Structure formats: structure tokens, C-alpha cells
Amino acid sequence: MRNNMKKQKICVIGLGYIGLPTSAMFASHGHEVIGVDVNKNVIDALNKGEIIIQEPYLDILVQAAVTSGNLRAQATPCEADAFIICVPTPISEDKKADISYVEAATKSIVPYIRKGNLVILESTSPVGTTEKLIKPILEQSGLKVGEELFLGYSPERVLPGQILMELVNNNRIIGGINRESAEKIRDLYSTFVRGEMYLTTTKTAEMCKIVENIFRDVNIALANELAMICEKVGINVWEVIKLCNKHPRVNIHQPGPGVGGHCLAVDPWFIVEKVPEIAKIIKLSRETNDSMPNYIFNKIESLLRNIKGKKKVTILGITYKPNIDDLRESPIIKLIELLEKAKYDISIVDPYVKEFRYLEKDIRKACSGSDLVVLGVNHNQFKMLPLEDMKKEMRGKIIFDTRNYLNEKDIVDKGFEYVLLGRSYEELIASNETAEK
Ligand code: SAJ
């Protein structure tokens, strides 16, 4: 333990992308952690020292924590010094926050709450959740929140793919229902957090978490809009962004086939839902990013418009971002659905995904008879493509890069046509049409 705190018993509700690394981190720093999950597979795996998600080094940390005896999992909560709620807060079809998991998790701990306990919400939640939803439920224990029971909101800020490093090093915001609660939460996290910890109210902390993701979503929407504009006016958006970002106060994000993940694609709606008449940029950005798979689909349609009969598209990478196995809200899955609707033949290669329809292990096989290869996600494995073999297998010769990741020179040298999102391709279509006449 890095601070002088005595060993705490911590009950973590929800052993997903945040709850599991957080549990392992506390356990490996000397606390006793009991993880609770509704998924039996997660519990069984953890008790064997295994994990069912992919995250660098997490397997090693979990195994060590379980072996030390400090970490175990079970289906129901138990008495503890601190409770940390890390359950999902998805959105419904009509873009409304679904906080039923947070509610259920809070209710599940009430029978085990004792005087002096600490309750922390980590799940990204609509502003006011800690005060308006959690506090009244906890009061059913008969304890006075803020005096006999301490409560706060402390959002995670970690980036999938580098969760462990960021859990330790990122600065943290801690919102307490009162100052004493915030201080107690800070003391607990200082077991392993090396970043700064900033104390505030629960509502401000809840708002900050959402705003951080809105900031990114809005900036990506701007980049995507610029990509579409540059295509129209015949400029390369990637060069524009690179040069603009040489300005000391400009930081334009990267365009792409859309925004996925359980954060950026979800959290902004928590604000839009509350104040739709004010949150105009936020809503438009969401819609712009959500429209990108459609934009990519339309480009594919126009690139292949002269082909008669069944067309085949090979997709490289379907996760929501590179070098992880996470498919949640992936824009490439939306692209696949559009291609399916339009009756395309599809093949997919993704070294991180174990199971998915049309999945092929071998790029060459996936390219067989294909008219176009689209790079959906820039996994490292795609940097060096077997271009010669792909060319032999493919019927068409187009490679469409939605990430500005592939080596254009190599591709063109091997006789392919290289199409890049955010750069005019009208000339390519025109030259194809001329060639056919
Ligand atoms: N993306 C772009 N262009 C960019 C950056 C990202 O199109 O310039 C796309 C990615 O391809 C991906 C999506 O956005 O589909 C989201 O990726 P991401 O890497 O920006 O973020 P997440 O969703 O993996 O994690 C975010 C992070 N938030 C911020 O950076 C403000 C992380 O720190 C949060 O902890 C996490 O959300 C969360 O849990 O809220």
C-alpha cells in the first residue's frame, strides 16, 4: 500500500472494463477485494485467476491478485468497508440514459451497508444520479448519508488499451456528497493513484465526466465534417489537419468511419436528453458521427457502381478502435449492416475478434473474388498487407482507407487504386467510367 491506510475490505459491483482492473489494482496494493457480477462466466473465470476481456497486462495482474488471496468474485455483495459501483449505463433506443443497472446495484448493497462505510459510484451517469438516485436508496439503510455513511462519485478516465497505466497515472476528479466523503474517497484511491486528485461536488464530477467525452465527440464531428467538405472541394483533409495542427492553439481530431465505444457514442445523449433545446452542437455532433458509416457505405456504392451483379467487399478491422477486441457501438458494424441490406457479399478479417459472421482468419482467403477492400480499423497487423497475394485473389483492385493508415505508395505500386476518406475521389470514378466506355 502506498499510503498508510490500513487494509480495507472493498466490494466492487460490476467486473467489466473498469470494475475488474480497479479491483485488481486495489487487491494488488494490499486491500481485500470482493468482486460481484451478474455474469457467472466472469465469476468463474476470475476465481480461477482468468479474465474474459482483452486488455494488456490485465490477465497478469488479475492472476497475481487472485493468487495472493486478495481478490475473489461472487454473485452477491457482502459486508465491506467500501463499495464501488462500476456497472454499465447504456442508452435506450430513443437515446435516453438507462440507469437501471446503477439502481439495481445500489439496492443490492443496502442490506450490507454499515455505519462508517463508503459508497462510490464510478459509472458514467446523468448529472444528479448520486444525489437523486443513490442517496435516497442508501438512506433506506437507516444511516445518515454524509455523517454515518459516506458517498461520492469518482469517474474513471481510462482509455481501453492502456487502462492499467492510466488508472495509476491519470488525474482524478472526486465528487463528494460532502467534503468528508470526498476526502475519504481520495484517501482510498491514493492507494494506487499517482495523478492529482481534485475534490468537488457529485454533480460537478458527473458533469465533468460527460463533458470530457463530449469534447472529444464534438471535435471528431468537426474532423468528419471537414473530411466531407474536403472531398467536395478536392483537397486532402489529412494534410489540412496536419498543417492546421502546427498552430499552437489548434488541435483538430482525426476523421474516420464514425465513433464507437461505450463512452463517446453514448454519454453526450445524457445531456441532450436533459436540455435538448440548448445542447444543439452536442446533438448535431452525435448525429454527424453516427452518419459516417452511411457516408462510407455511399462511397463504396459509388466506387462499385459500374459492377453488375453481386459485389463483394472485404473489411479489415471491425472493432471500435485499433488493437482491442471491443465491438461496442462499432461504426464498422453499422457499415456491415448497410452492406448486408444492400445484399453485398462480405468477408471480414480482424485478428482481435474471435467470433463474428463472415470472419476469415486469412486475408488472402477473405479477398477471394472481392471487388474492394476497406480498412475499417487501423490494427497494427494491417500495416503490412500481403498486397501481391491480395491482388491475385481479388476481382477488383480498390483499397479504401478510412483511417489514413495504409502506405499509398506501396498500394499504388502494386497496381491498386487507393481511395482515402477525406480526399476527392471524383477523378478516380471519372477515370473508371472513361475506361469502361
Ligand atoms: N475517434 C476518431 N477520431 C479521433 C479519435 C477517436 O474517429 O480523432 C474514434 C475512435 O476510432 C473510436 C471513438 O472515436 O471509435 C472513441 O475512441 P477514443 O479513443 O477517443 O475513446 P474511448 O471511447 O476508447 O475512451 C474515452 C476516453 N475519453 C476521452 O478521451 C475524453 C477515455 O479517457 C474515457 O475513460 C472513456 O472514453 C470512458 O470510459 O468514458
PDB file of N, CA and C in Angstrom, residues 59 64 191 229 333 354 432:
ATOM      1  N   ASP A  59      -4.508  -9.631 -17.498  1.00  0.00           N
ATOM      2  CA  ASP A  59      -4.511 -11.046 -17.120  1.00  0.00           C
ATOM      3  C   ASP A  59      -3.449 -11.334 -16.049  1.00  0.00           C
ATOM      4  N   ALA A  64      -2.203 -12.551 -10.442  1.00  0.00           N
ATOM      5  CA  ALA A  64      -1.386 -12.323  -9.242  1.00  0.00           C
ATOM      6  C   ALA A  64      -2.287 -11.964  -8.049  1.00  0.00           C
ATOM      7  N   THR A 191      -4.307   4.896  -2.619  1.00  0.00           N
ATOM      8  CA  THR A 191      -3.616   3.610  -2.520  1.00  0.00           C
ATOM      9  C   THR A 191      -2.768   3.370  -3.768  1.00  0.00           C
ATOM     10  N   ILE A 229     -16.200  17.923 -46.458  1.00  0.00           N
ATOM     11  CA  ILE A 229     -16.041  19.185 -47.202  1.00  0.00           C
ATOM     12  C   ILE A 229     -14.834  19.081 -48.141  1.00  0.00           C
ATOM     13  N   ILE A 333     -19.621  -2.051 -37.597  1.00  0.00           N
ATOM     14  CA  ILE A 333     -20.754  -2.994 -37.565  1.00  0.00           C
ATOM     15  C   ILE A 333     -21.971  -2.362 -38.251  1.00  0.00           C
ATOM     16  N   LYS A 354     -12.857 -12.950 -32.037  1.00  0.00           N
ATOM     17  CA  LYS A 354     -12.848 -14.417 -32.094  1.00  0.00           C
ATOM     18  C   LYS A 354     -14.003 -14.961 -32.918  1.00  0.00           C
ATOM     19  N   ASN A 432     -12.475   5.575 -64.105  1.00  0.00           N
ATOM     20  CA  ASN A 432     -13.063   4.237 -64.257  1.00  0.00           C
ATOM     21  C   ASN A 432     -14.146   4.243 -65.324  1.00  0.00           C
TER      22      ASN A 432
END
